[in-house]
C-alpha atoms as an extended CHARMM CRD file, in Angstrom:
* protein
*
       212  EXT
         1         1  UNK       CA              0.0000000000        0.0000000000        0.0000000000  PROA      1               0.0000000000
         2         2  UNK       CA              1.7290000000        3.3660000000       -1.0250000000  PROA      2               0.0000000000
         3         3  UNK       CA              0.5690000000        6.3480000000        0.8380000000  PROA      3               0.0000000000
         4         4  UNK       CA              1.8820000000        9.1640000000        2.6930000000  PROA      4               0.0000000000
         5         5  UNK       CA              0.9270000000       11.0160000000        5.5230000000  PROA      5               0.0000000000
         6         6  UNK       CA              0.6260000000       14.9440000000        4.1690000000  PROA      6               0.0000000000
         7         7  UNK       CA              0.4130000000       18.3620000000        6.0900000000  PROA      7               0.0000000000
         8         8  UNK       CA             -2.3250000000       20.3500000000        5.0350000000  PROA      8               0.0000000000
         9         9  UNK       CA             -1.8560000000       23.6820000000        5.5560000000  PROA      9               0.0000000000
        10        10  UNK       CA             -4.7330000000       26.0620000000        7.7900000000  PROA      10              0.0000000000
        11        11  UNK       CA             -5.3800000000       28.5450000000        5.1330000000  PROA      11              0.0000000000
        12        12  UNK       CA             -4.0780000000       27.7780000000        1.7210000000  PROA      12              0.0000000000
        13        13  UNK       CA             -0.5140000000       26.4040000000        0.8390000000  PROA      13              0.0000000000
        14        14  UNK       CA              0.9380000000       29.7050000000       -0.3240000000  PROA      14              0.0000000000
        15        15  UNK       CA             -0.3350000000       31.4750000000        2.8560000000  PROA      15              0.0000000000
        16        16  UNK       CA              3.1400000000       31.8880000000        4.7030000000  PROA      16              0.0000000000
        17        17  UNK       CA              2.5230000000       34.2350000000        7.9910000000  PROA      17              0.0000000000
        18        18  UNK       CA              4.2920000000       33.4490000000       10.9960000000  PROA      18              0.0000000000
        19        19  UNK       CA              2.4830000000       32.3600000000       13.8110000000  PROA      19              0.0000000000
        20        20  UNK       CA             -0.8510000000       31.4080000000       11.3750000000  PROA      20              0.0000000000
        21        21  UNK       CA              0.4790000000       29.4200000000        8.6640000000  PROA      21              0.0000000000
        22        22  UNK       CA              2.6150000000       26.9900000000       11.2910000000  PROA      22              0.0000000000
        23        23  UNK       CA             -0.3130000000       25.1300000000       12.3930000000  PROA      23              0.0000000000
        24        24  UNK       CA             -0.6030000000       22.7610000000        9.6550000000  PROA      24              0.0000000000
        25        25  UNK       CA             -2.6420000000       19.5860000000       10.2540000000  PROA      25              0.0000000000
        26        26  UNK       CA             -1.9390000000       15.9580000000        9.6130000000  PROA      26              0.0000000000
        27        27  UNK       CA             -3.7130000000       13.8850000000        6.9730000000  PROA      27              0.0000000000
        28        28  UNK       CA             -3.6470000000       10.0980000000        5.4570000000  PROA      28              0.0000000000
        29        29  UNK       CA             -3.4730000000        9.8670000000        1.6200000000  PROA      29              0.0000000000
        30        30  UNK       CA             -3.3060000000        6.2490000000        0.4500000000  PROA      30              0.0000000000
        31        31  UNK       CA             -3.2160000000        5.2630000000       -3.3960000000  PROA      31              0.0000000000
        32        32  UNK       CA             -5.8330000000        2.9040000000       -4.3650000000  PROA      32              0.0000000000
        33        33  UNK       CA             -4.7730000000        2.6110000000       -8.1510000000  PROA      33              0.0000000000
        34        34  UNK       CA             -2.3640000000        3.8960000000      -10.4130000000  PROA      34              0.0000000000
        35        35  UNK       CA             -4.0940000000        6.7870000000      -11.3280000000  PROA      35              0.0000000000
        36        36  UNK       CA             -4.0300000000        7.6070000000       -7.1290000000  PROA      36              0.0000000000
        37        37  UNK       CA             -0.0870000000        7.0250000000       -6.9500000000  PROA      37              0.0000000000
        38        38  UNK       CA              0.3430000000        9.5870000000       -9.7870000000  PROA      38              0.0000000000
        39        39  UNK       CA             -1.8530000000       12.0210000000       -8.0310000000  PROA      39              0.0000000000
        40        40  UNK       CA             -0.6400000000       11.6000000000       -4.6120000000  PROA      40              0.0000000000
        41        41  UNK       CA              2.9930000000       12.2940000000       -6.3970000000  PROA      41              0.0000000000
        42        42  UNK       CA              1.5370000000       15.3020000000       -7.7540000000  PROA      42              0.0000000000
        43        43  UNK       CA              0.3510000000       16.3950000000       -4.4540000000  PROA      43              0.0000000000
        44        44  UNK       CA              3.5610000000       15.5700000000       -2.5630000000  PROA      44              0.0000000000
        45        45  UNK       CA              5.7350000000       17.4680000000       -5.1950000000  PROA      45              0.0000000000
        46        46  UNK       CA              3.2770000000       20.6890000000       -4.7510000000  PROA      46              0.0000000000
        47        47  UNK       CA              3.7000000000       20.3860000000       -1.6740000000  PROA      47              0.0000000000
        48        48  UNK       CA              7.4060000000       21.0440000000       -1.4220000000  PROA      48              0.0000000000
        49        49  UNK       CA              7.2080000000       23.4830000000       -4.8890000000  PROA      49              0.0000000000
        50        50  UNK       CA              4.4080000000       25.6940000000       -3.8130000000  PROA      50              0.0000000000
        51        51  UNK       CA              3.5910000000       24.8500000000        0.1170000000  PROA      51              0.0000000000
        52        52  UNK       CA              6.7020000000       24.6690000000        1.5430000000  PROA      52              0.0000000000
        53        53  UNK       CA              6.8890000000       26.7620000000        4.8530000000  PROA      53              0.0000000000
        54        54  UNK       CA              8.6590000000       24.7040000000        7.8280000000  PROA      54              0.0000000000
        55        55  UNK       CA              7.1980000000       21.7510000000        6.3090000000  PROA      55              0.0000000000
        56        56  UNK       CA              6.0710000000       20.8270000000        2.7260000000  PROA      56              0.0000000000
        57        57  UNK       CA              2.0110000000       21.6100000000        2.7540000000  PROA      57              0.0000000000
        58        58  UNK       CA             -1.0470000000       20.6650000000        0.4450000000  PROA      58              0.0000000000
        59        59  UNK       CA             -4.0480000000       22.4360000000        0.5550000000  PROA      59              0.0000000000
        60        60  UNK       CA             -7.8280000000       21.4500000000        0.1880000000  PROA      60              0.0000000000
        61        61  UNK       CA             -7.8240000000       23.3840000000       -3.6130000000  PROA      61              0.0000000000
        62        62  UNK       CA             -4.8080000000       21.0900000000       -5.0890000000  PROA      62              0.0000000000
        63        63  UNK       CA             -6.7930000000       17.8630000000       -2.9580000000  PROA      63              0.0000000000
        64        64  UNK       CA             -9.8830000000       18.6050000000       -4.9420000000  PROA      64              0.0000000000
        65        65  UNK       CA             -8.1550000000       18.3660000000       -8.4270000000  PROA      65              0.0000000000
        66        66  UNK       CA             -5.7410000000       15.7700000000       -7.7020000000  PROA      66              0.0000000000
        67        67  UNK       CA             -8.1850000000       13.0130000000       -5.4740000000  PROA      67              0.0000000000
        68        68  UNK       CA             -9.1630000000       10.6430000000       -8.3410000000  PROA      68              0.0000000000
        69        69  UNK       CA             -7.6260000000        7.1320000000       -7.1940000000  PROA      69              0.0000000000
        70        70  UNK       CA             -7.2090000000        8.0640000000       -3.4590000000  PROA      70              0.0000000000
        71        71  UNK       CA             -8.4520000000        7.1540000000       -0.4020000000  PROA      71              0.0000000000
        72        72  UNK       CA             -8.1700000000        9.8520000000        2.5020000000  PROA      72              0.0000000000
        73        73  UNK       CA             -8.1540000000        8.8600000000        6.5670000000  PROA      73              0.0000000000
        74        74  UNK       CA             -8.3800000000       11.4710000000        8.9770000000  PROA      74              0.0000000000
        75        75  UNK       CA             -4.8670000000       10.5540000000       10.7100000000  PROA      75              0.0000000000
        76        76  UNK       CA             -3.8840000000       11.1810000000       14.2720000000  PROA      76              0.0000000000
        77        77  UNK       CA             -4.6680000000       13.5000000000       17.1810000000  PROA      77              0.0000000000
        78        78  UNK       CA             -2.8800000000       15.6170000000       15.1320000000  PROA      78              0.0000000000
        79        79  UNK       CA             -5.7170000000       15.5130000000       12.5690000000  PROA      79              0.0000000000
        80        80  UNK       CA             -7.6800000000       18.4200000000       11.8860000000  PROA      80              0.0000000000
        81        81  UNK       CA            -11.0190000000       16.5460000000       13.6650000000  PROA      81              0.0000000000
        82        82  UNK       CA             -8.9180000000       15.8240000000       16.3100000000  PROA      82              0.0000000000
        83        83  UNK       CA             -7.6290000000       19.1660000000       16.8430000000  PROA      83              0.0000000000
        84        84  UNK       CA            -11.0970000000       20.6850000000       16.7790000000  PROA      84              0.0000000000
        85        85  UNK       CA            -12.7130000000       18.3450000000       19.0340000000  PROA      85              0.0000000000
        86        86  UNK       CA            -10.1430000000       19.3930000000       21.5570000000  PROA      86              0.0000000000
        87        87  UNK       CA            -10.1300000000       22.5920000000       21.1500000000  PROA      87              0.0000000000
        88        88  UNK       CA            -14.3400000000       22.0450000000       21.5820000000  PROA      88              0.0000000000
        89        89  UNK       CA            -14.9830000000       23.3400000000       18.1770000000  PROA      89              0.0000000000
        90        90  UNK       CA            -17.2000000000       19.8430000000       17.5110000000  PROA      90              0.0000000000
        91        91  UNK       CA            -19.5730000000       21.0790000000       14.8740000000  PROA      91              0.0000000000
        92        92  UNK       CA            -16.2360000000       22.8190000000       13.2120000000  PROA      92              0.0000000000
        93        93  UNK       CA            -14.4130000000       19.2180000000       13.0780000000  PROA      93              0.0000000000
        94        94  UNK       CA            -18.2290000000       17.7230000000       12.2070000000  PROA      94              0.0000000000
        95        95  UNK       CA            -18.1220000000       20.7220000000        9.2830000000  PROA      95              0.0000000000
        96        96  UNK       CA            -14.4290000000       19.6350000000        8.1420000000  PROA      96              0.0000000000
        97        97  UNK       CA            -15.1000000000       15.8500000000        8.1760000000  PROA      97              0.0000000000
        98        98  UNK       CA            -18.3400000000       16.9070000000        5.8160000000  PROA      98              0.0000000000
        99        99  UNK       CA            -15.8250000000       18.6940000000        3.3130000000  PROA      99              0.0000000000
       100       100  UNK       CA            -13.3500000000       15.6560000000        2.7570000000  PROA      100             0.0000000000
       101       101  UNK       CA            -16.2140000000       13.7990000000        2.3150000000  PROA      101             0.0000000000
       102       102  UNK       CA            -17.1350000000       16.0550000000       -0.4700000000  PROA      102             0.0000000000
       103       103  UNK       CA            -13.5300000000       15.8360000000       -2.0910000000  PROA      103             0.0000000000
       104       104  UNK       CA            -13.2090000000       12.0980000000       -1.6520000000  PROA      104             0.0000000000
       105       105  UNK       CA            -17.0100000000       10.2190000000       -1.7380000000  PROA      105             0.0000000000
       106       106  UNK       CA            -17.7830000000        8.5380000000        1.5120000000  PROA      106             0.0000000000
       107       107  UNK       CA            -16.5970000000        5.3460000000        0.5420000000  PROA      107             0.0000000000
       108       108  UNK       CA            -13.0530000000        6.3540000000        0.4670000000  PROA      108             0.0000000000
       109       109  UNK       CA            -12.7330000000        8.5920000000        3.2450000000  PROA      109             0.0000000000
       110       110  UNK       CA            -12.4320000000        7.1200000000        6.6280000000  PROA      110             0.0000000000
       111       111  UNK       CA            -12.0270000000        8.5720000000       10.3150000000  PROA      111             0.0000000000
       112       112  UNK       CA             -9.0230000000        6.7960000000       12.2670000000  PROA      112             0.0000000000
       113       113  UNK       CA             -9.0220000000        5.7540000000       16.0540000000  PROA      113             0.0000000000
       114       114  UNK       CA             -6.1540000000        5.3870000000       17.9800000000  PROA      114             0.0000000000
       115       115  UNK       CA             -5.1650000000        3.5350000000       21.3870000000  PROA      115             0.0000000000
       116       116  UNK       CA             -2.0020000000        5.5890000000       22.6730000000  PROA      116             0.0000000000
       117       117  UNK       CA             -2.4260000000        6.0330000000       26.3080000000  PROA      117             0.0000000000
       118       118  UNK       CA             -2.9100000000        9.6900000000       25.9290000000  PROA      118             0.0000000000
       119       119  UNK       CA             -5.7000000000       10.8190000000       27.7350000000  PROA      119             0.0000000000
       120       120  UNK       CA             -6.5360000000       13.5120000000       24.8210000000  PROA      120             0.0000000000
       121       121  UNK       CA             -6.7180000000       10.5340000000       22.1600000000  PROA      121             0.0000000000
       122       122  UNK       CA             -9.3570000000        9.0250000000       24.4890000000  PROA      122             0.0000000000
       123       123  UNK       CA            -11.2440000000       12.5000000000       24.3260000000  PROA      123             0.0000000000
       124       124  UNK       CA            -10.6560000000       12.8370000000       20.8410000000  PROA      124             0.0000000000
       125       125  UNK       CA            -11.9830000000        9.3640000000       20.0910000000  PROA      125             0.0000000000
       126       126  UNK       CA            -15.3920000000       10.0220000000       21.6020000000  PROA      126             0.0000000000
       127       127  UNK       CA            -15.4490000000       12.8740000000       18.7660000000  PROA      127             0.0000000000
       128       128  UNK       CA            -14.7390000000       11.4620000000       16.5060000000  PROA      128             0.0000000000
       129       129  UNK       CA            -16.8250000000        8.1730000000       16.9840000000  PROA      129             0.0000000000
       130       130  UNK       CA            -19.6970000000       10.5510000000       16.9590000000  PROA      130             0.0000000000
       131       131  UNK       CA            -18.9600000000       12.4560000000       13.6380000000  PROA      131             0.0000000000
       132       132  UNK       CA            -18.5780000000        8.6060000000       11.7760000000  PROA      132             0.0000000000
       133       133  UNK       CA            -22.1340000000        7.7090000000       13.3030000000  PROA      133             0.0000000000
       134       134  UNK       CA            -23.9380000000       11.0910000000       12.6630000000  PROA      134             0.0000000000
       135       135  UNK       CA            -22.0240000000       11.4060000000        9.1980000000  PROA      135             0.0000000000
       136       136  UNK       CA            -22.5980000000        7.3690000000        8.6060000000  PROA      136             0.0000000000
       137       137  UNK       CA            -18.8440000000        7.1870000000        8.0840000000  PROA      137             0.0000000000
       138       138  UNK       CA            -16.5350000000        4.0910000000        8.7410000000  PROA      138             0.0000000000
       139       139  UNK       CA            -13.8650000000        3.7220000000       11.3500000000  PROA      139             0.0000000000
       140       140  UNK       CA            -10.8610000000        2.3390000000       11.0390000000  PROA      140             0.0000000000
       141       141  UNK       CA             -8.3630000000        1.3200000000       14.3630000000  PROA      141             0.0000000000
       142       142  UNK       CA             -5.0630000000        2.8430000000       13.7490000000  PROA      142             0.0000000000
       143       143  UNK       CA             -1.5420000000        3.4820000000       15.4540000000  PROA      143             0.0000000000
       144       144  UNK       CA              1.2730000000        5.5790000000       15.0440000000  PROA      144             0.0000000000
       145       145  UNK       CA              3.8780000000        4.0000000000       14.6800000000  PROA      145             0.0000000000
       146       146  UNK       CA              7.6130000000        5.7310000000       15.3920000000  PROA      146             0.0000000000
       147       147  UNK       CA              9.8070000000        2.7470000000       16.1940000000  PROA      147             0.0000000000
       148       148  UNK       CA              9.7050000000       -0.7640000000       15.7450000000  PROA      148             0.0000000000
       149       149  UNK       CA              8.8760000000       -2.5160000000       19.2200000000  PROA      149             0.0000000000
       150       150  UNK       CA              7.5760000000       -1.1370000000       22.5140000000  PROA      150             0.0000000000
       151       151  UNK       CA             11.5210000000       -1.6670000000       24.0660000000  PROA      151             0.0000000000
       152       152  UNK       CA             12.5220000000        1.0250000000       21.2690000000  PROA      152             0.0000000000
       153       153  UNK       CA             11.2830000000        3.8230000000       23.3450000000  PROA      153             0.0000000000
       154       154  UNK       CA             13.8440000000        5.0570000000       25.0060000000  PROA      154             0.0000000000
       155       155  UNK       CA             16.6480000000        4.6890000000       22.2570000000  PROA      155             0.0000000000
       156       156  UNK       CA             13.9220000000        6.7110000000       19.8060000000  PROA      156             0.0000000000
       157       157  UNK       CA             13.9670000000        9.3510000000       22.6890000000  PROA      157             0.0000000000
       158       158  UNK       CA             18.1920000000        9.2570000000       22.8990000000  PROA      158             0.0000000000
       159       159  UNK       CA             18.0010000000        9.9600000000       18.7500000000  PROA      159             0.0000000000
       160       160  UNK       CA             15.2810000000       12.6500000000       19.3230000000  PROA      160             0.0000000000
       161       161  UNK       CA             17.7470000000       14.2770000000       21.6860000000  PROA      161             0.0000000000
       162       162  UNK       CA             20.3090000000       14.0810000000       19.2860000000  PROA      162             0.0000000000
       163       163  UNK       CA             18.0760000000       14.9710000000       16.5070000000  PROA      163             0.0000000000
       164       164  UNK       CA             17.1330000000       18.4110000000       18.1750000000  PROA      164             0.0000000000
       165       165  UNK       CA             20.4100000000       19.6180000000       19.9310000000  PROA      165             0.0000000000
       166       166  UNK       CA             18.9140000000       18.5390000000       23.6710000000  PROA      166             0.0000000000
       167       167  UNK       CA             20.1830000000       16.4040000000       26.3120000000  PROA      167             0.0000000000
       168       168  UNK       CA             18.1380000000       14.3000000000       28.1790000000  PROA      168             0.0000000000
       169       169  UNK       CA             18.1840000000       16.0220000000       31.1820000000  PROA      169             0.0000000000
       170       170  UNK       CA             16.7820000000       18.9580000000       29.5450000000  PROA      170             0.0000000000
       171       171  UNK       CA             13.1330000000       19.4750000000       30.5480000000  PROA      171             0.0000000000
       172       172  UNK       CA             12.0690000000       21.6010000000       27.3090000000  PROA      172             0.0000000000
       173       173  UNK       CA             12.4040000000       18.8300000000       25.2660000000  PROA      173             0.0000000000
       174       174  UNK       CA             10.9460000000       17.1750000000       22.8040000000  PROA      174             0.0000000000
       175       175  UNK       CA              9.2230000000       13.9140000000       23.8680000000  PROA      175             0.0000000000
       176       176  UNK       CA              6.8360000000       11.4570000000       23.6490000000  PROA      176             0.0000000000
       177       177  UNK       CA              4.5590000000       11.0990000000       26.4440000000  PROA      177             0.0000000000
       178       178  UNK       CA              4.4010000000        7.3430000000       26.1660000000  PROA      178             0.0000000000
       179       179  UNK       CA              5.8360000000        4.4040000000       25.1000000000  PROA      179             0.0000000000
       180       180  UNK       CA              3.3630000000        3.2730000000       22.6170000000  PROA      180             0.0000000000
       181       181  UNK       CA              4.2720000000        4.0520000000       19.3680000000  PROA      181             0.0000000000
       182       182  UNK       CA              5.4260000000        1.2670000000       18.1730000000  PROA      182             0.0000000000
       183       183  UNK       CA              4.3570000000       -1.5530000000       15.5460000000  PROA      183             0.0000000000
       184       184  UNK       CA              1.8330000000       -3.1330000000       17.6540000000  PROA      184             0.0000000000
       185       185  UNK       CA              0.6220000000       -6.8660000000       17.1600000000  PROA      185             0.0000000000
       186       186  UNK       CA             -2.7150000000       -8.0680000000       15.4760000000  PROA      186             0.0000000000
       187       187  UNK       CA             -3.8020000000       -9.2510000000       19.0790000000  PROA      187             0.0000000000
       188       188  UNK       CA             -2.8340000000       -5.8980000000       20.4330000000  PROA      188             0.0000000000
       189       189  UNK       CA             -4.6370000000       -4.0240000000       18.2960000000  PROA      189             0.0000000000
       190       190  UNK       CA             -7.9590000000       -6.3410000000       18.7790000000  PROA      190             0.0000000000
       191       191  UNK       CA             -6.7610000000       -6.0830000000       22.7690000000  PROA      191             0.0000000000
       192       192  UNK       CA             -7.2470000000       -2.4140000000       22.3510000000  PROA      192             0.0000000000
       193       193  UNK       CA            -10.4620000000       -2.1440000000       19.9750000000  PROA      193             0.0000000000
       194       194  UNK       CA            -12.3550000000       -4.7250000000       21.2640000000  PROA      194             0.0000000000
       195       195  UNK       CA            -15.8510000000       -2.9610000000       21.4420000000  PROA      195             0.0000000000
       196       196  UNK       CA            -15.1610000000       -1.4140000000       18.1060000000  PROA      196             0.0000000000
       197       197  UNK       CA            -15.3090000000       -4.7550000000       15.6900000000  PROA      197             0.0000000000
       198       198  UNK       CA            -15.8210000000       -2.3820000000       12.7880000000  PROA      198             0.0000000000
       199       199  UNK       CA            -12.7400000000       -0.5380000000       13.2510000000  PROA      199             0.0000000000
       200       200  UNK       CA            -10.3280000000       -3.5990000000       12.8350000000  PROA      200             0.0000000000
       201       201  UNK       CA            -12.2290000000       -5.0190000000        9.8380000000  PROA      201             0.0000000000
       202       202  UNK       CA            -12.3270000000       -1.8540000000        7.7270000000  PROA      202             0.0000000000
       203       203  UNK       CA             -8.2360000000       -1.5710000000        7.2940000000  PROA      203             0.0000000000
       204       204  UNK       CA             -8.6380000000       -4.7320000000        5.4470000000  PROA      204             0.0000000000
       205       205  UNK       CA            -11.5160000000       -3.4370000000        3.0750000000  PROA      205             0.0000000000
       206       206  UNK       CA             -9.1440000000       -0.5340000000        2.6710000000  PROA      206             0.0000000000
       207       207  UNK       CA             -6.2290000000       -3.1730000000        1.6540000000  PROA      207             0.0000000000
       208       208  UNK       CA             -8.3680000000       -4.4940000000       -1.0450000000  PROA      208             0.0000000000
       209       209  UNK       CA             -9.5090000000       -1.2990000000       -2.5220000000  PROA      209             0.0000000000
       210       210  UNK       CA             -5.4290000000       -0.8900000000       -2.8700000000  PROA      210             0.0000000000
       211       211  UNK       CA             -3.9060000000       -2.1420000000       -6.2480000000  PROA      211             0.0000000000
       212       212  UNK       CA             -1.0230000000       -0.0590000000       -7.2880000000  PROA      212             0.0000000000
């Protein structure tokens, strides 16, 4: 499955203000045929040609013309649903959710869940299990995944450290506030999303739309 996770920029990708056009959201692009790999290439490369400010950033214009082939999830809690829900702007993320369904049909756009251990994902979930059932969307059980195994933690955090200039006794850091992003097992994930059947059988109708 070829896909890449995108930053979508807050206004529009040339839109380049300090302390406005930083807080670019997360999003899940995922090529379903070949006609979705060369339009996910075309969005990557705008990205980077026209978006670029701190990070290389699409916008919901370039999605619309460029969606054919590709299946959209609304990624992690640092999702634009997410963020919204937490910031209790519900009907906002309810409103956003309603415009990528738009852009993608509502058979190809699906709202993740993830099992992290951070209390806000818990929050966020209840959010965003209510926009899929008011907006009759599918959810799919997800989980970032930075390092390999659970025991990978700390090294991750050493190369972090080393990554941003810090040491590890520096407080101002950047971290991760648990150790649970990892590639987690099949049982783990059916551990975590037990209640939520749906959520750990719709990855694998997503895996046979894919056929790059």
């Amino acid at each position: 499955i070829i896909g890449c996770e995108v930053y979508v920029a807050p206004r529009t990708r040339f839109d380049k203000e300090a302390n406005v056009d930083t807080q670019y959201s997360h999003l899940i692009l995922l090529a379903k045929d070949n006609e979705g790999y060369k339009n996910l290439t075309k969005l990557v490369s705008l990205s980077f040609t026209e978006g670029y400010y701190y990070k290389p950033r699409i916008d919901k214009e370039i999605l619309r013309k460029y969606s054919k082939g590709l299946i959209c999830t609304s990624a992690c809690i640092g999702g634009e649903l997410s963020v919204n829900i937490l910031n209790n702007n519900y009907e906002k993320a309810k409103e956003i959710a309603q415009e990528y369904v738009d852009i993608f049909g509502k058979d190809d756009y699906y709202i993740e869940l993830q099992h992290n251990g951070i209390q806000e994902q818990v929050l966020a979930n209840q959010g965003l299990i209510k926009i899929a059932n008011e907006l009759g969307l599918k959810i799919i059980a997800t989980n970032d995944a930075h390092y390999l195994n659970k025991e990978d933690a700390y090294p991750h955090e050493v190369l972090l450290c080393v990554q941003t200039g810090k040491k590890m006794i520096d407080e101002d850091r950047m971290r991760f506030s648990t150790d649970e992003f990892y590639v987690k097992s099949q049982e783990e994930m059916y551990e975590n999303f037990k209640n939520l059947p749906q959520a750990l059988s719709n990855p694998i109708e997503i895996a046979d739309k894919c056929n790059v």
